[in-house]
PDB file of C-alpha atoms in Angstrom:
ATOM      1  CA  MET A   1     -37.599 -88.685  41.578  1.00 43.00           C
ATOM      2  CA  GLN A   2     -37.904 -84.979  41.148  1.00 49.00           C
ATOM      3  CA  HIS A   3     -38.599 -85.400  37.476  1.00 52.00           C
ATOM      4  CA  ASN A   4     -41.452 -87.755  38.464  1.00 61.00           C
ATOM      5  CA  GLN A   5     -42.815 -85.476  40.907  1.00 59.00           C
ATOM      6  CA  GLY A   6     -43.164 -82.875  38.241  1.00 63.00           C
ATOM      7  CA  SER A   7     -44.595 -84.698  35.814  1.00 74.00           C
ATOM      8  CA  GLY A   8     -47.058 -85.931  38.406  1.00 80.00           C
ATOM      9  CA  ALA A   9     -47.841 -82.395  39.167  1.00 82.00           C
ATOM     10  CA  LEU A  10     -48.369 -81.397  35.783  1.00 80.00           C
ATOM     11  CA  ALA A  11     -50.685 -84.318  35.094  1.00 82.00           C
ATOM     12  CA  ALA A  12     -52.573 -83.395  37.901  1.00 86.00           C
ATOM     13  CA  THR A  13     -53.172 -79.753  37.235  1.00 85.00           C
ATOM     14  CA  ALA A  14     -53.866 -80.798  33.386  1.00 85.00           C
ATOM     15  CA  ARG A  15     -56.658 -83.347  34.804  1.00 90.00           C
ATOM     16  CA  LEU A  16     -57.868 -80.455  37.156  1.00 91.00           C
ATOM     17  CA  LEU A  17     -57.934 -78.008  34.681  1.00 90.00           C
ATOM     18  CA  GLY A  18     -59.720 -80.738  32.389  1.00 89.00           C
ATOM     19  CA  MET A  19     -62.267 -81.106  34.509  1.00 93.00           C
ATOM     20  CA  ILE A  20     -62.830 -77.159  35.398  1.00 92.00           C
ATOM     21  CA  SER A  21     -62.969 -77.148  31.135  1.00 91.00           C
ATOM     22  CA  THR A  22     -65.684 -79.762  30.944  1.00 92.00           C
ATOM     23  CA  THR A  23     -67.602 -77.797  33.801  1.00 93.00           C
ATOM     24  CA  ALA A  24     -67.280 -74.404  32.081  1.00 93.00           C
ATOM     25  CA  LEU A  25     -68.366 -76.204  28.685  1.00 93.00           C
ATOM     26  CA  TRP A  26     -71.158 -77.809  30.243  1.00 95.00           C
ATOM     27  CA  THR A  27     -72.528 -74.606  31.823  1.00 92.00           C
ATOM     28  CA  ALA A  28     -72.179 -72.673  28.554  1.00 92.00           C
ATOM     29  CA  GLY A  29     -74.408 -75.692  27.067  1.00 93.00           C
ATOM     30  CA  ALA A  30     -76.977 -75.188  30.022  1.00 93.00           C
ATOM     31  CA  GLY A  31     -76.919 -71.508  29.553  1.00 91.00           C
ATOM     32  CA  LEU A  32     -77.636 -71.817  26.026  1.00 93.00           C
ATOM     33  CA  VAL A  33     -80.362 -73.820  26.875  1.00 95.00           C
ATOM     34  CA  VAL A  34     -81.798 -71.786  29.646  1.00 94.00           C
ATOM     35  CA  MET A  35     -81.390 -68.546  27.311  1.00 94.00           C
ATOM     36  CA  THR A  36     -83.437 -70.309  24.525  1.00 94.00           C
ATOM     37  CA  GLY A  37     -86.344 -70.612  26.882  1.00 94.00           C
ATOM     38  CA  MET A  38     -86.334 -67.360  28.335  1.00 93.00           C
ATOM     39  CA  VAL A  39     -86.629 -66.137  24.758  1.00 93.00           C
ATOM     40  CA  ALA A  40     -89.249 -68.659  23.711  1.00 94.00           C
ATOM     41  CA  TYR A  41     -91.134 -67.552  26.966  1.00 94.00           C
ATOM     42  CA  GLN A  42     -90.426 -64.029  26.210  1.00 93.00           C
ATOM     43  CA  VAL A  43     -91.984 -64.411  22.549  1.00 93.00           C
ATOM     44  CA  TYR A  44     -95.135 -66.229  23.911  1.00 94.00           C
ATOM     45  CA  CYS A  45     -95.593 -63.816  26.560  1.00 92.00           C
ATOM     46  CA  ARG A  46     -95.535 -60.875  23.891  1.00 90.00           C
ATOM     47  CA  TYR A  47     -97.557 -62.836  20.988  1.00 91.00           C
ATOM     48  CA  VAL A  48     -99.773 -64.585  23.076  1.00 91.00           C
ATOM     49  CA  LEU A  49    -100.581 -63.032  26.405  1.00 89.00           C
ATOM     50  CA  ASN A  50     -99.811 -59.638  25.095  1.00 89.00           C
ATOM     51  CA  ASP A  51     -98.012 -58.726  28.422  1.00 88.00           C
ATOM     52  CA  SER A  52     -94.005 -59.345  27.775  1.00 86.00           C
ATOM     53  CA  PRO A  53     -92.166 -59.562  31.072  1.00 90.00           C
ATOM     54  CA  SER A  54     -89.044 -57.417  31.613  1.00 87.00           C
ATOM     55  CA  TRP A  55     -86.264 -59.340  32.972  1.00 90.00           C
ATOM     56  CA  THR A  56     -86.109 -62.189  30.062  1.00 89.00           C
ATOM     57  CA  GLU A  57     -84.290 -60.003  27.447  1.00 89.00           C
ATOM     58  CA  PRO A  58     -81.469 -58.561  29.856  1.00 89.00           C
ATOM     59  CA  GLY A  59     -81.348 -61.874  31.494  1.00 90.00           C
ATOM     60  CA  ALA A  60     -81.158 -63.743  28.268  1.00 91.00           C
ATOM     61  CA  VAL A  61     -78.422 -61.145  27.043  1.00 90.00           C
ATOM     62  CA  MET A  62     -76.269 -61.785  30.627  1.00 90.00           C
ATOM     63  CA  LEU A  63     -76.812 -65.458  29.921  1.00 91.00           C
ATOM     64  CA  MET A  64     -75.522 -65.092  26.572  1.00 92.00           C
ATOM     65  CA  SER A  65     -72.178 -63.029  27.989  1.00 91.00           C
ATOM     66  CA  TRP A  66     -71.677 -66.419  29.980  1.00 91.00           C
ATOM     67  CA  PHE A  67     -72.048 -69.087  27.500  1.00 91.00           C
ATOM     68  CA  ILE A  68     -69.999 -67.070  24.935  1.00 92.00           C
ATOM     69  CA  PHE A  69     -66.904 -66.219  27.663  1.00 93.00           C
ATOM     70  CA  LEU A  70     -66.900 -69.684  28.794  1.00 92.00           C
ATOM     71  CA  GLY A  71     -67.238 -71.591  25.343  1.00 91.00           C
ATOM     72  CA  ALA A  72     -64.089 -69.388  24.126  1.00 92.00           C
ATOM     73  CA  ALA A  73     -62.173 -70.016  26.877  1.00 93.00           C
ATOM     74  CA  VAL A  74     -62.795 -73.580  26.335  1.00 93.00           C
ATOM     75  CA  GLY A  75     -61.971 -73.096  22.905  1.00 91.00           C
ATOM     76  CA  VAL A  76     -58.331 -71.607  23.424  1.00 89.00           C
ATOM     77  CA  ARG A  77     -57.599 -74.759  25.644  1.00 89.00           C
ATOM     78  CA  GLU A  78     -58.742 -76.971  22.984  1.00 87.00           C
ATOM     79  CA  ASN A  79     -56.821 -75.159  20.461  1.00 82.00           C
ATOM     80  CA  ASN A  80     -60.052 -74.302  18.434  1.00 79.00           C
ATOM     81  CA  HIS A  81     -59.531 -70.412  18.830  1.00 71.00           C
ATOM     82  CA  LEU A  82     -59.316 -68.190  16.119  1.00 64.00           C
ATOM     83  CA  GLY A  83     -55.274 -68.065  14.259  1.00 64.00           C
ATOM     84  CA  PHE A  84     -53.897 -67.842  11.054  1.00 61.00           C
ATOM     85  CA  ASP A  85     -52.585 -71.618  10.692  1.00 68.00           C
ATOM     86  CA  ILE A  86     -51.994 -71.380   7.046  1.00 69.00           C
ATOM     87  CA  LEU A  87     -48.483 -70.226   7.745  1.00 73.00           C
ATOM     88  CA  LEU A  88     -47.917 -72.860  10.319  1.00 72.00           C
ATOM     89  CA  TYR A  89     -48.586 -75.921   7.744  1.00 71.00           C
ATOM     90  CA  ILE A  90     -45.497 -74.526   5.440  1.00 74.00           C
ATOM     91  CA  LEU A  91     -43.077 -74.016   8.305  1.00 75.00           C
ATOM     92  CA  PRO A  92     -40.543 -76.381   9.812  1.00 77.00           C
ATOM     93  CA  ARG A  93     -41.761 -77.698  13.152  1.00 73.00           C
ATOM     94  CA  GLY A  94     -39.116 -75.241  15.235  1.00 73.00           C
ATOM     95  CA  GLY A  95     -40.901 -72.056  13.571  1.00 78.00           C
ATOM     96  CA  LYS A  96     -44.183 -73.539  14.297  1.00 78.00           C
ATOM     97  CA  ARG A  97     -43.242 -74.317  17.923  1.00 81.00           C
ATOM     98  CA  VAL A  98     -42.106 -70.645  18.315  1.00 84.00           C
ATOM     99  CA  LEU A  99     -45.282 -69.115  16.202  1.00 84.00           C
ATOM    100  CA  ARG A 100     -47.536 -71.132  18.142  1.00 86.00           C
ATOM    101  CA  MET A 101     -45.547 -69.698  21.607  1.00 88.00           C
ATOM    102  CA  ILE A 102     -46.079 -66.185  20.110  1.00 88.00           C
ATOM    103  CA  SER A 103     -49.808 -67.088  19.851  1.00 87.00           C
ATOM    104  CA  ASP A 104     -49.964 -68.417  23.264  1.00 90.00           C
ATOM    105  CA  LEU A 105     -48.457 -65.201  25.001  1.00 93.00           C
ATOM    106  CA  VAL A 106     -50.721 -62.767  23.002  1.00 91.00           C
ATOM    107  CA  ILE A 107     -53.759 -64.904  24.049  1.00 92.00           C
ATOM    108  CA  LEU A 108     -52.442 -64.810  27.573  1.00 95.00           C
ATOM    109  CA  THR A 109     -52.134 -61.191  27.230  1.00 96.00           C
ATOM    110  CA  PHE A 110     -55.764 -60.737  25.939  1.00 94.00           C
ATOM    111  CA  GLY A 111     -56.849 -62.957  29.004  1.00 96.00           C
ATOM    112  CA  LEU A 112     -55.228 -60.787  31.598  1.00 97.00           C
ATOM    113  CA  GLY A 113     -56.617 -57.847  29.843  1.00 97.00           C
ATOM    114  CA  MET A 114     -59.846 -59.257  30.141  1.00 96.00           C
ATOM    115  CA  ILE A 115     -59.442 -59.760  33.861  1.00 97.00           C
ATOM    116  CA  TYR A 116     -57.962 -56.352  34.408  1.00 97.00           C
ATOM    117  CA  TYR A 117     -60.290 -54.382  32.534  1.00 97.00           C
ATOM    118  CA  GLY A 118     -63.452 -56.520  33.230  1.00 96.00           C
ATOM    119  CA  LEU A 119     -62.785 -56.183  37.264  1.00 96.00           C
ATOM    120  CA  GLN A 120     -62.774 -52.285  36.586  1.00 96.00           C
ATOM    121  CA  LEU A 121     -65.669 -52.561  35.143  1.00 95.00           C
ATOM    122  CA  VAL A 122     -67.249 -54.874  37.910  1.00 95.00           C
ATOM    123  CA  GLN A 123     -66.354 -52.037  40.253  1.00 96.00           C
ATOM    124  CA  LEU A 124     -67.722 -48.997  38.323  1.00 95.00           C
ATOM    125  CA  THR A 125     -70.920 -50.689  37.975  1.00 93.00           C
ATOM    126  CA  TRP A 126     -71.279 -52.485  41.379  1.00 94.00           C
ATOM    127  CA  ASN A 127     -73.535 -49.955  42.925  1.00 93.00           C
ATOM    128  CA  ALA A 128     -75.889 -49.242  39.838  1.00 92.00           C
ATOM    129  CA  ILE A 129     -78.805 -51.919  39.872  1.00 91.00           C
ATOM    130  CA  LEU A 130     -80.136 -53.277  36.892  1.00 87.00           C
ATOM    131  CA  PRO A 131     -84.037 -52.021  36.952  1.00 88.00           C
ATOM    132  CA  SER A 132     -85.534 -55.159  35.273  1.00 86.00           C
ATOM    133  CA  LEU A 133     -83.486 -57.827  37.302  1.00 87.00           C
ATOM    134  CA  GLY A 134     -82.984 -56.162  40.449  1.00 87.00           C
ATOM    135  CA  ILE A 135     -79.293 -56.756  40.693  1.00 90.00           C
ATOM    136  CA  SER A 136     -75.955 -55.207  40.552  1.00 89.00           C
ATOM    137  CA  GLY A 137     -74.884 -53.747  37.216  1.00 88.00           C
ATOM    138  CA  ALA A 138     -71.452 -55.672  37.983  1.00 91.00           C
ATOM    139  CA  PHE A 139     -73.184 -58.904  36.840  1.00 91.00           C
ATOM    140  CA  ASP A 140     -73.239 -57.938  33.372  1.00 90.00           C
ATOM    141  CA  TYR A 141     -68.989 -57.812  33.454  1.00 93.00           C
ATOM    142  CA  MET A 142     -68.571 -60.732  35.740  1.00 94.00           C
ATOM    143  CA  PRO A 143     -68.413 -62.646  32.621  1.00 93.00           C
ATOM    144  CA  VAL A 144     -65.769 -61.260  31.089  1.00 95.00           C
ATOM    145  CA  VAL A 145     -63.543 -61.689  34.156  1.00 96.00           C
ATOM    146  CA  GLY A 146     -64.652 -65.440  34.527  1.00 95.00           C
ATOM    147  CA  GLY A 147     -63.336 -65.856  30.787  1.00 95.00           C
ATOM    148  CA  GLY A 148     -60.606 -64.101  31.270  1.00 96.00           C
ATOM    149  CA  ILE A 149     -59.309 -66.116  34.069  1.00 96.00           C
ATOM    150  CA  LEU A 150     -59.904 -69.421  32.524  1.00 95.00           C
ATOM    151  CA  VAL A 151     -58.278 -68.119  29.204  1.00 95.00           C
ATOM    152  CA  SER A 152     -55.438 -67.195  31.354  1.00 96.00           C
ATOM    153  CA  LEU A 153     -55.430 -70.417  33.198  1.00 95.00           C
ATOM    154  CA  PHE A 154     -55.926 -72.525  29.878  1.00 94.00           C
ATOM    155  CA  THR A 155     -53.193 -70.779  27.909  1.00 94.00           C
ATOM    156  CA  ILE A 156     -50.601 -70.920  30.837  1.00 94.00           C
ATOM    157  CA  GLU A 157     -51.563 -74.442  30.853  1.00 92.00           C
ATOM    158  CA  ARG A 158     -50.340 -75.071  27.622  1.00 90.00           C
ATOM    159  CA  ILE A 159     -47.253 -72.974  27.859  1.00 92.00           C
ATOM    160  CA  VAL A 160     -46.061 -75.136  30.744  1.00 91.00           C
ATOM    161  CA  LEU A 161     -46.751 -78.226  28.936  1.00 87.00           C
ATOM    162  CA  ARG A 162     -45.180 -77.322  25.681  1.00 87.00           C
ATOM    163  CA  LEU A 163     -42.091 -76.080  27.741  1.00 88.00           C
ATOM    164  CA  ALA A 164     -42.053 -79.332  29.411  1.00 85.00           C
ATOM    165  CA  GLY A 165     -42.023 -81.220  26.280  1.00 81.00           C
ATOM    166  CA  ALA A 166     -45.519 -82.515  26.256  1.00 78.00           C
ATOM    167  CA  PRO A 167     -46.994 -83.078  22.982  1.00 77.00           C
ATOM    168  CA  VAL A 168     -49.596 -80.114  23.251  1.00 76.00           C
ATOM    169  CA  ASP A 169     -49.288 -79.330  19.490  1.00 73.00           C
ATOM    170  CA  GLU A 170     -49.864 -83.087  18.066  1.00 70.00           C
ATOM    171  CA  GLY A 171     -52.631 -83.035  15.598  1.00 61.00           C
ATOM    172  CA  LEU A 172     -51.819 -79.709  14.581  1.00 58.00           C
ATOM    173  CA  GLU A 173     -49.344 -80.132  12.187  1.00 57.00           C
ATOM    174  CA  LEU A 174     -51.868 -81.404   9.671  1.00 55.00           C
ATOM    175  CA  ALA A 175     -53.712 -79.257   7.427  1.00 53.00           C
ATOM    176  CA  SER A 176     -57.485 -79.324   7.790  1.00 57.00           C
ATOM    177  CA  PRO A 177     -59.516 -79.744   4.619  1.00 62.00           C
ATOM    178  CA  GLU A 178     -60.108 -75.645   4.590  1.00 61.00           C
ATOM    179  CA  ALA A 179     -56.721 -75.299   4.623  1.00 56.00           C
ATOM    180  CA  GLU A 180     -55.744 -78.063   2.157  1.00 62.00           C
ATOM    181  CA  VAL A 181     -57.954 -76.081  -0.409  1.00 65.00           C
ATOM    182  CA  GLU A 182     -55.845 -72.911   0.440  1.00 62.00           C
ATOM    183  CA  LEU A 183     -52.872 -74.436  -0.089  1.00 59.00           C
ATOM    184  CA  ASP A 184     -53.552 -75.846  -3.085  1.00 66.00           C
ATOM    185  CA  ALA A 185     -54.983 -72.557  -4.173  1.00 66.00           C
ATOM    186  CA  ALA A 186     -51.828 -70.728  -3.387  1.00 60.00           C
ATOM    187  CA  SER A 187     -49.487 -73.502  -5.177  1.00 64.00           C
ATOM    188  CA  ASP A 188     -51.629 -73.203  -8.442  1.00 66.00           C
ATOM    189  CA  ILE A 189     -51.187 -69.301  -8.449  1.00 68.00           C
ATOM    190  CA  THR A 190     -47.502 -69.376  -7.585  1.00 64.00           C
ATOM    191  CA  GLY A 191     -47.033 -72.361 -10.079  1.00 65.00           C
ATOM    192  CA  THR A 192     -45.199 -74.395  -7.184  1.00 59.00           C
ATOM    193  CA  LYS A 193     -47.567 -77.365  -7.464  1.00 53.00           C
ATOM    194  CA  GLY A 194     -45.754 -80.583  -8.236  1.00 45.00           C
TER     195      GLY A 194
END
């Protein structure tokens, strides 16, 4: 009975984090569209009206920070983040699991660092006002904190699911077409191609 409750709690948590991930992805996409509009408006005002507004460039950069960090967090959840996977394709299953766990721990450490150092930057810049936007300078660093929170949550989710025996690494066993090319090239060099 308790195993079913634990499985139900894990499934409910995974669904909630899935909704948060989807919301983050859509928010990042909307931010990209709004930023593109702001840049287009900036260009129009500068070259057509010869009167460039001061808020568009810093506003666009701030939006870009948000969609970069939100998108990176979603990439972590979807297992599309940067990694050195070639070694994983030639290791036995147990070795792959250990390396993926190490990778997740490194990503979790990075996410926690984003939160810790991002909060320090937010505190340092809280009283500074961005003249072109009229808001606190802390808003420049809030995306680091928000992205760090999501990266940490999504990584903890994957670690917990892996430890619970969920197939979080399935589908990663097959090498991508790019990895297949690299593996073939390596086997040609070493002469191990059969």
